[in-house]
Tab-separated table of C-alpha atoms and ligand atoms in Angstrom:
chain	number	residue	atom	x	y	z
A	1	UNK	CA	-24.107	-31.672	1.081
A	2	UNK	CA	-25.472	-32.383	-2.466
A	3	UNK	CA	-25.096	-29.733	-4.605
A	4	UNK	CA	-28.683	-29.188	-5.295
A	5	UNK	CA	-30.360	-28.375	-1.907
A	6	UNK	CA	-34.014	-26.689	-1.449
A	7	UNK	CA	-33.848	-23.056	-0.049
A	8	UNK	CA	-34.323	-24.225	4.024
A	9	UNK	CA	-31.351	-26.301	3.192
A	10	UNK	CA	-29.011	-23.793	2.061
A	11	UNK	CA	-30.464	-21.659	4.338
A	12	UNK	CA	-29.447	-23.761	7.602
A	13	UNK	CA	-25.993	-23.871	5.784
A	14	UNK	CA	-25.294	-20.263	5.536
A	15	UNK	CA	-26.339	-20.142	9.352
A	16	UNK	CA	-23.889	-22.802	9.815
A	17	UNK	CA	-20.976	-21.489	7.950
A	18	UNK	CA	-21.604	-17.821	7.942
A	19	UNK	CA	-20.173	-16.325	4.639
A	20	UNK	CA	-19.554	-12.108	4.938
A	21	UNK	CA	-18.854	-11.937	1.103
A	22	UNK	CA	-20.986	-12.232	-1.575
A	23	UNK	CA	-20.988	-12.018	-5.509
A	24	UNK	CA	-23.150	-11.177	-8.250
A	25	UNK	CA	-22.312	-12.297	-11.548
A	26	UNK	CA	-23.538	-10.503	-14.950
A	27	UNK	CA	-23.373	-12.013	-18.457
A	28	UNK	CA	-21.518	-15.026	-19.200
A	29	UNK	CA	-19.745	-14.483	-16.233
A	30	UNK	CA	-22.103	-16.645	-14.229
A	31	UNK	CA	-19.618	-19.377	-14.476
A	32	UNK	CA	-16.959	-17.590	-12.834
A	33	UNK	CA	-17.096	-19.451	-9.672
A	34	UNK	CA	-16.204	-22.961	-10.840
A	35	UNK	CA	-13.155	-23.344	-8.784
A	36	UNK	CA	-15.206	-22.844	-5.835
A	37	UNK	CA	-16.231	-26.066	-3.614
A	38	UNK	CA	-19.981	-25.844	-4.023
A	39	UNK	CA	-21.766	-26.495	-0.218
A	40	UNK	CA	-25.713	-25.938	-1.930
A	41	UNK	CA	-27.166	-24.803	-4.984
A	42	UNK	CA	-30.879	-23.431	-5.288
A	43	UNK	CA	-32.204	-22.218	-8.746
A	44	UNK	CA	-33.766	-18.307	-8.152
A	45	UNK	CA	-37.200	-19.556	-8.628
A	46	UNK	CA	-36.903	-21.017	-5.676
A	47	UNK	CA	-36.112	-18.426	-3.711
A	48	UNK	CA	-38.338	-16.378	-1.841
A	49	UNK	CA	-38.589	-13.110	-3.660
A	50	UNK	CA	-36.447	-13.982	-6.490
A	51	UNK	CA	-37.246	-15.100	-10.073
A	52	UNK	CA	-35.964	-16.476	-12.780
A	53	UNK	CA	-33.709	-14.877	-15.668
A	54	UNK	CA	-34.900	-14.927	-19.308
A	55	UNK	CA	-31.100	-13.541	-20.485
A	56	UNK	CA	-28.970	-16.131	-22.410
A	57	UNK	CA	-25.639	-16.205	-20.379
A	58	UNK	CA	-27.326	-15.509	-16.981
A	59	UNK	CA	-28.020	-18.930	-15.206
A	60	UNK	CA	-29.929	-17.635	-12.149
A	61	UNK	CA	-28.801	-19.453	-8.809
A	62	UNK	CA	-27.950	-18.889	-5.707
A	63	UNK	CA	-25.239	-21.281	-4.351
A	64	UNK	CA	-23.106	-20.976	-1.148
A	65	UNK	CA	-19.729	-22.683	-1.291
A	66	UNK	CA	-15.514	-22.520	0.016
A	67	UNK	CA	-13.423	-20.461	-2.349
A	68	UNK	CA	-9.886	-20.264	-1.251
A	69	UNK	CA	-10.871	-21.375	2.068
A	70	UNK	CA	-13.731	-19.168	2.749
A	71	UNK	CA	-17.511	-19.100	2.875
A	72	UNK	CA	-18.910	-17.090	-0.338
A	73	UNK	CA	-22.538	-16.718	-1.124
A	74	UNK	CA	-23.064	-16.274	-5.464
A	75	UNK	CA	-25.692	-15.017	-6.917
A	76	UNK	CA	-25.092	-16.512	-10.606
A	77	UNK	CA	-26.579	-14.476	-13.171
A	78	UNK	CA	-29.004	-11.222	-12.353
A	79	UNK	CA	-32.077	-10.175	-12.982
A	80	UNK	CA	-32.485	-6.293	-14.968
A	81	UNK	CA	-34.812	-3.812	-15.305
A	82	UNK	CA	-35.137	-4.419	-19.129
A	83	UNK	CA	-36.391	-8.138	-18.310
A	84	UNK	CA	-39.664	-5.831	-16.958
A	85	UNK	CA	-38.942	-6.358	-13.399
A	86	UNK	CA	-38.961	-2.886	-10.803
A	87	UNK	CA	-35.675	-1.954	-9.537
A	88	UNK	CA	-36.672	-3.246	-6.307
A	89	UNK	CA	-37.123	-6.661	-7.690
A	90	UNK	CA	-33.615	-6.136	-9.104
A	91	UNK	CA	-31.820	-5.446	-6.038
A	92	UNK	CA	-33.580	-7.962	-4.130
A	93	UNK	CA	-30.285	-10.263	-4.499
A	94	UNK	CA	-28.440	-7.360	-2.270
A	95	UNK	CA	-31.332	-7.033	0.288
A	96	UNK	CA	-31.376	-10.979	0.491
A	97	UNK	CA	-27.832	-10.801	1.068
A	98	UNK	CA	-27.787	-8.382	3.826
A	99	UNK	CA	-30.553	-10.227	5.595
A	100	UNK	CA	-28.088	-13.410	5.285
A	101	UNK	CA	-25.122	-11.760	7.052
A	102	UNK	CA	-23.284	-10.180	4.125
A	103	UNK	CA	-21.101	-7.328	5.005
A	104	UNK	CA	-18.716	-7.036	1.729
A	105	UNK	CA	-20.481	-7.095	-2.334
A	106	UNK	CA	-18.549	-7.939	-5.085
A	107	UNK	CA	-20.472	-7.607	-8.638
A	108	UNK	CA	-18.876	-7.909	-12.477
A	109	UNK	CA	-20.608	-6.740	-15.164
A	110	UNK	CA	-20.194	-6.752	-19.542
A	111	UNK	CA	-19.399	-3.408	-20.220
A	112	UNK	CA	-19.359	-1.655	-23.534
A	113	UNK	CA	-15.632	0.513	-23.224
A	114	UNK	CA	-16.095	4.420	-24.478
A	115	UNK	CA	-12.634	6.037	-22.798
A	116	UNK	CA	-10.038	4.673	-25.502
A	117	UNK	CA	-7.831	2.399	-23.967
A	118	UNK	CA	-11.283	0.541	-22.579
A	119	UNK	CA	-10.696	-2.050	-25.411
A	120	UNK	CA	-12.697	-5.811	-25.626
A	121	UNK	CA	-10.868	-8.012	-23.146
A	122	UNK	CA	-9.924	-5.226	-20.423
A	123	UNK	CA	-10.605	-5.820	-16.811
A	124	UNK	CA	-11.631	-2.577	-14.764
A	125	UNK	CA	-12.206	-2.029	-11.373
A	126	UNK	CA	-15.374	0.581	-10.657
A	127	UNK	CA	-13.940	3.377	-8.972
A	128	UNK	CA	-17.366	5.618	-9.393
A	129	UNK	CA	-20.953	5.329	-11.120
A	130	UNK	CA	-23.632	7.252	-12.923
A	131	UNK	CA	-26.760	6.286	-12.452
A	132	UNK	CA	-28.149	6.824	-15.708
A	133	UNK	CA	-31.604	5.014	-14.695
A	134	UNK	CA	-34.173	7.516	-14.382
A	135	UNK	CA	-35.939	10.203	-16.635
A	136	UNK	CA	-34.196	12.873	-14.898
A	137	UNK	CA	-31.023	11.408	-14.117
A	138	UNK	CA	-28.904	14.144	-15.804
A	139	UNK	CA	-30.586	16.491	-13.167
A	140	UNK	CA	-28.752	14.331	-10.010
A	141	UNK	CA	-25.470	14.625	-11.678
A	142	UNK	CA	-24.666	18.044	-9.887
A	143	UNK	CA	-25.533	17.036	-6.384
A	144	UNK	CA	-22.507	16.713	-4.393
A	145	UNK	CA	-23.407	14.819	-1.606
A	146	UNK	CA	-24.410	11.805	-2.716
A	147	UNK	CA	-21.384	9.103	-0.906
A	148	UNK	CA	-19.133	7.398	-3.283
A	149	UNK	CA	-20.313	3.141	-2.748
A	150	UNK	CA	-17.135	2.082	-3.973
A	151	UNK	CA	-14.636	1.268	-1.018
A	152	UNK	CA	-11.316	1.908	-1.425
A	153	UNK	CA	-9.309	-0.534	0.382
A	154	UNK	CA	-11.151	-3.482	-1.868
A	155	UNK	CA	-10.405	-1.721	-4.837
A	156	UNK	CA	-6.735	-1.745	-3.528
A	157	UNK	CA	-6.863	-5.033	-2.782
A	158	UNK	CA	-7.864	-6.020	-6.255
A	159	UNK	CA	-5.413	-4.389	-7.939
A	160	UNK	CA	-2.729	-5.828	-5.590
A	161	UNK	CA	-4.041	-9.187	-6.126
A	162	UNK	CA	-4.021	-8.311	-9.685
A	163	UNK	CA	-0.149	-7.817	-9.892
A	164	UNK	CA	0.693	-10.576	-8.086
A	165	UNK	CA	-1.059	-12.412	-11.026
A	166	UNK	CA	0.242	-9.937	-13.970
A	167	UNK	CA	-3.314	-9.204	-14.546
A	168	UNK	CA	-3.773	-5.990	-15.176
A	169	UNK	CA	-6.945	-3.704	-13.975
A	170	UNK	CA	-7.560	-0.486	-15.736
A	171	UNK	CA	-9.890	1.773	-13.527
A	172	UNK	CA	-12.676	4.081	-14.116
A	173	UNK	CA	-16.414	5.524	-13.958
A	174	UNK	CA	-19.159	2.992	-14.901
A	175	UNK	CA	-22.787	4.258	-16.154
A	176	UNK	CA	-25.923	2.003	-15.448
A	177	UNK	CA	-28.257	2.561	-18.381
A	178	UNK	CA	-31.528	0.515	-18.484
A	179	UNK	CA	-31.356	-0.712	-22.154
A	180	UNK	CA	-33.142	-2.887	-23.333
A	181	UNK	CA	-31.271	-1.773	-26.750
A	182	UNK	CA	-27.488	-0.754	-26.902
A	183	UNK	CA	-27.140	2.909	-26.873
A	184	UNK	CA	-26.837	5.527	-29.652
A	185	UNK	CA	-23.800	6.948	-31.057
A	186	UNK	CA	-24.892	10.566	-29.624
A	187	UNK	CA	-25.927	8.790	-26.077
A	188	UNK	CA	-22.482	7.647	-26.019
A	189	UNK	CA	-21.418	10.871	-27.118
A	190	UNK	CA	-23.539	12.683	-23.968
A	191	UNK	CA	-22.192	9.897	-21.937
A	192	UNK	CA	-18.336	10.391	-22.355
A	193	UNK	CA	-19.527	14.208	-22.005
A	194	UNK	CA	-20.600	13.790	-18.503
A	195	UNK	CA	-17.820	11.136	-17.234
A	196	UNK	CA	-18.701	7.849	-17.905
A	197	UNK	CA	-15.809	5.446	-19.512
A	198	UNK	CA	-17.586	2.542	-19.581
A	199	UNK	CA	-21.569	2.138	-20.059
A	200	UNK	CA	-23.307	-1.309	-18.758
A	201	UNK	CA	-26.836	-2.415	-17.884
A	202	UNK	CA	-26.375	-3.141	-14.161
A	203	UNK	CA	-24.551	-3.333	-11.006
A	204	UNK	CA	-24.903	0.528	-9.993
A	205	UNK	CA	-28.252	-0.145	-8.188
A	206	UNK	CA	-27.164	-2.893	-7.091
A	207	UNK	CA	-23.968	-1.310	-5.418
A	208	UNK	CA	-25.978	1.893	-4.256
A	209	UNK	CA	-28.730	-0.273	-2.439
A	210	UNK	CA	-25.653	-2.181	-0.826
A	211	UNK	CA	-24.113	0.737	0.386
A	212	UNK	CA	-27.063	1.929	1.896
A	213	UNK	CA	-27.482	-1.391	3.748
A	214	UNK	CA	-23.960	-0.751	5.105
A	215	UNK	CA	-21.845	-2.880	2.785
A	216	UNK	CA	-18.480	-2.574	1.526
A	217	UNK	CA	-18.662	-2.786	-2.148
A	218	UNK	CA	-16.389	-3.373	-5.271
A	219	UNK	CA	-17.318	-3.796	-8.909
A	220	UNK	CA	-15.453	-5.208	-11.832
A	221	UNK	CA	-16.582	-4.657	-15.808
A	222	UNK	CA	-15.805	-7.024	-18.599
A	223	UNK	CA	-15.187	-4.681	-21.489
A	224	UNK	CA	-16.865	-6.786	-23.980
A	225	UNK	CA	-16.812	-4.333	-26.786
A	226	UNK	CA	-16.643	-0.353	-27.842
A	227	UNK	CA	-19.458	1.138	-26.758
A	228	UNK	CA	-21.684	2.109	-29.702
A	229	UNK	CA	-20.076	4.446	-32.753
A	230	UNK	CA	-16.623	3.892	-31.653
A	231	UNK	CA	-15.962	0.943	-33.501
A	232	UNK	CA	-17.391	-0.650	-37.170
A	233	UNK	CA	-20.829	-1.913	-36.900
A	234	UNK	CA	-23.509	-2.760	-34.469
A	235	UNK	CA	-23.294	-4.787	-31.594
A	236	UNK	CA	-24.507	-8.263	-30.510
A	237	UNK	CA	-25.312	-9.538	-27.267
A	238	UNK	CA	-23.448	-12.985	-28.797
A	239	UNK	CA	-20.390	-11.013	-29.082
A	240	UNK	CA	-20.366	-9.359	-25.424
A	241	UNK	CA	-21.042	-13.143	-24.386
A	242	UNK	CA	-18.033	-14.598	-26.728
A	243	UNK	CA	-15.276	-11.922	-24.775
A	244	UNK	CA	-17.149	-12.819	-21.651
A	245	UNK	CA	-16.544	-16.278	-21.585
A	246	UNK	CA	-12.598	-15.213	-22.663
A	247	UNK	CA	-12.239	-13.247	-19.664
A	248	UNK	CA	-13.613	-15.237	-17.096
A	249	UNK	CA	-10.818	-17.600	-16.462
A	250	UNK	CA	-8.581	-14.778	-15.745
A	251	UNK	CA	-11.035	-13.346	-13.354
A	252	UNK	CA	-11.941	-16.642	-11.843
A	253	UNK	CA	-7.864	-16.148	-10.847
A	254	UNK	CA	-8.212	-12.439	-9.789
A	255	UNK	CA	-11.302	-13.089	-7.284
A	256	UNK	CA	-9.438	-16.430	-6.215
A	257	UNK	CA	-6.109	-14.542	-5.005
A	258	UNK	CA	-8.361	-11.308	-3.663
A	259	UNK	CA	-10.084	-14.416	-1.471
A	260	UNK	CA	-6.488	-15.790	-0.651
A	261	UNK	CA	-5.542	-12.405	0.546
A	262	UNK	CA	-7.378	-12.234	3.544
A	263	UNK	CA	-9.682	-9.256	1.886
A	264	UNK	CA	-12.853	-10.370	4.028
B	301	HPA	N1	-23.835	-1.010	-23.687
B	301	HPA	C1	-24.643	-1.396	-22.684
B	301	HPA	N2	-24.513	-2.566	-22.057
B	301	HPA	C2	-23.510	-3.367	-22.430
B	301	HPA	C3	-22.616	-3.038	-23.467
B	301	HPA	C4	-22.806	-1.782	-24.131
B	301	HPA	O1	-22.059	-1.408	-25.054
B	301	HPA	N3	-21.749	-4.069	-23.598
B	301	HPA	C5	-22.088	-4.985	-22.651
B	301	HPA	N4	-23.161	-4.579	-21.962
């Protein structure tokens, strides 16, 4: 199949080949599955419900292909909340998915790190989230019965793939702001304060609508940089994209031997 397929197309693929995993892929990561044998290719904007991305480092496709001998579907770069869109046009990627068959939701994000040893360049594997989305967000923190998303044997599965690779995966508690600016010394300050080691602008809605749909999710972060006040200076989206594009080889390998291991 050429690469570059309209939507009934890929569509009549997926049926064919039936992928259970899929991936979303944040900033400058959307090139993370180039080792993959691509099976179709369709640009959002073609996609029903989906449109395109105005982010530099966010491509915006939707491709199905083999990686390590099985059927993925990627959704190559995201669309946010701080692009304008409503949080339902966000997640629409996730409810596509789960109308397509997927069962299991991998997502990496560009983090900014705030616990200390959350340095540019670290991998970490989501093990919680705050969802730090809403006016009243801080309110939702005490309720107690809201299910963790994250699931536990991919998470172990990851890090097992990681030390087969002598990649290592720090772990920890992600928070979902909705930008569009980087945060505030003191917001990082009230962040740490309720939990959070690492503060992004994504994946937690993403993951929560998934989990609602029944999916098994993980989530990895890019630490791209400190989050704001805990290192010299401001910081720029060009930079986040520059440790990005360091770290996606290695995690290109990480996703490749969690694939090999039979995870889905
Ligand atoms: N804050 C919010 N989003 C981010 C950051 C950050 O420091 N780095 C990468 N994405």
């Amino acid at each position: 199949m050429p690469e570059h397929v309209s939507y009934a197309t890929l569509l009549d693929a997926v049926r064919a080949r039936r992928p259970r995993i899929a991936f979303i892929f944040g900033s400058g990561l959307g090139n993370l599955d180039e080792r993959m044998r691509p099976l179709g290719s369709v640009p959002f904007l073609d996609v029903p419900g989906l449109c395109g991305t105005t982010v530099p480092g966010h491509k915006g496709s939707l491709r199905l292909g083999e990686w390590a001998g099985v059927p993925v579907l990627v959704f190559s770069g995201r669309l946010h909340y701080y692009e304008g869109h409503p949080w339902r046009r966000v997640t629409q990627p996730v409810h596509l998915a789960g109308d397509l068959g997927i069962d299991t939701l991998v997502v990496t994000n560009a983090a900014g790190g705030i616990r200390e040893d959350l340095v540019p360049g670290t991998l970490m594997v989501l093990t919680a989230h705050l969802e730090c989305t809403t006016p009243e967000w801080w309110r939702e923190l005490s309720s107690r019965n809201k299910p963790n998303p994250y699931d536990a044997s991919l998470r172990a599965r990851l890090q097992a793939a990681g030390q087969r690779l002598d990649i290592v995966l720090a772990e920890g508690v992600y928070a979902q702001v909705t930008g569009p600016s980087y945060e505030t010394r003191a917001e990082i300050r009230a962040l740490r304060h309720c939990g959070a080691d690492a503060v992004g602008m994504s994946t937690a809605q993403e993951v929560r609508v998934a989990h609602d749909l029944g999916m098994r999710c993980a989530a990895i972060s890019c630490i791209t940089n400190r989050a704001a006040g805990l290192s010299h200076g401001p910081i720029h989206h060009g930079e986040v994209l520059g440790i990005a594009a360091q770290l996606r080889e290695r995690l290109a390998r990480l996703l490749e031997a969690f694939l090999a291991s039979g995870a889905v």
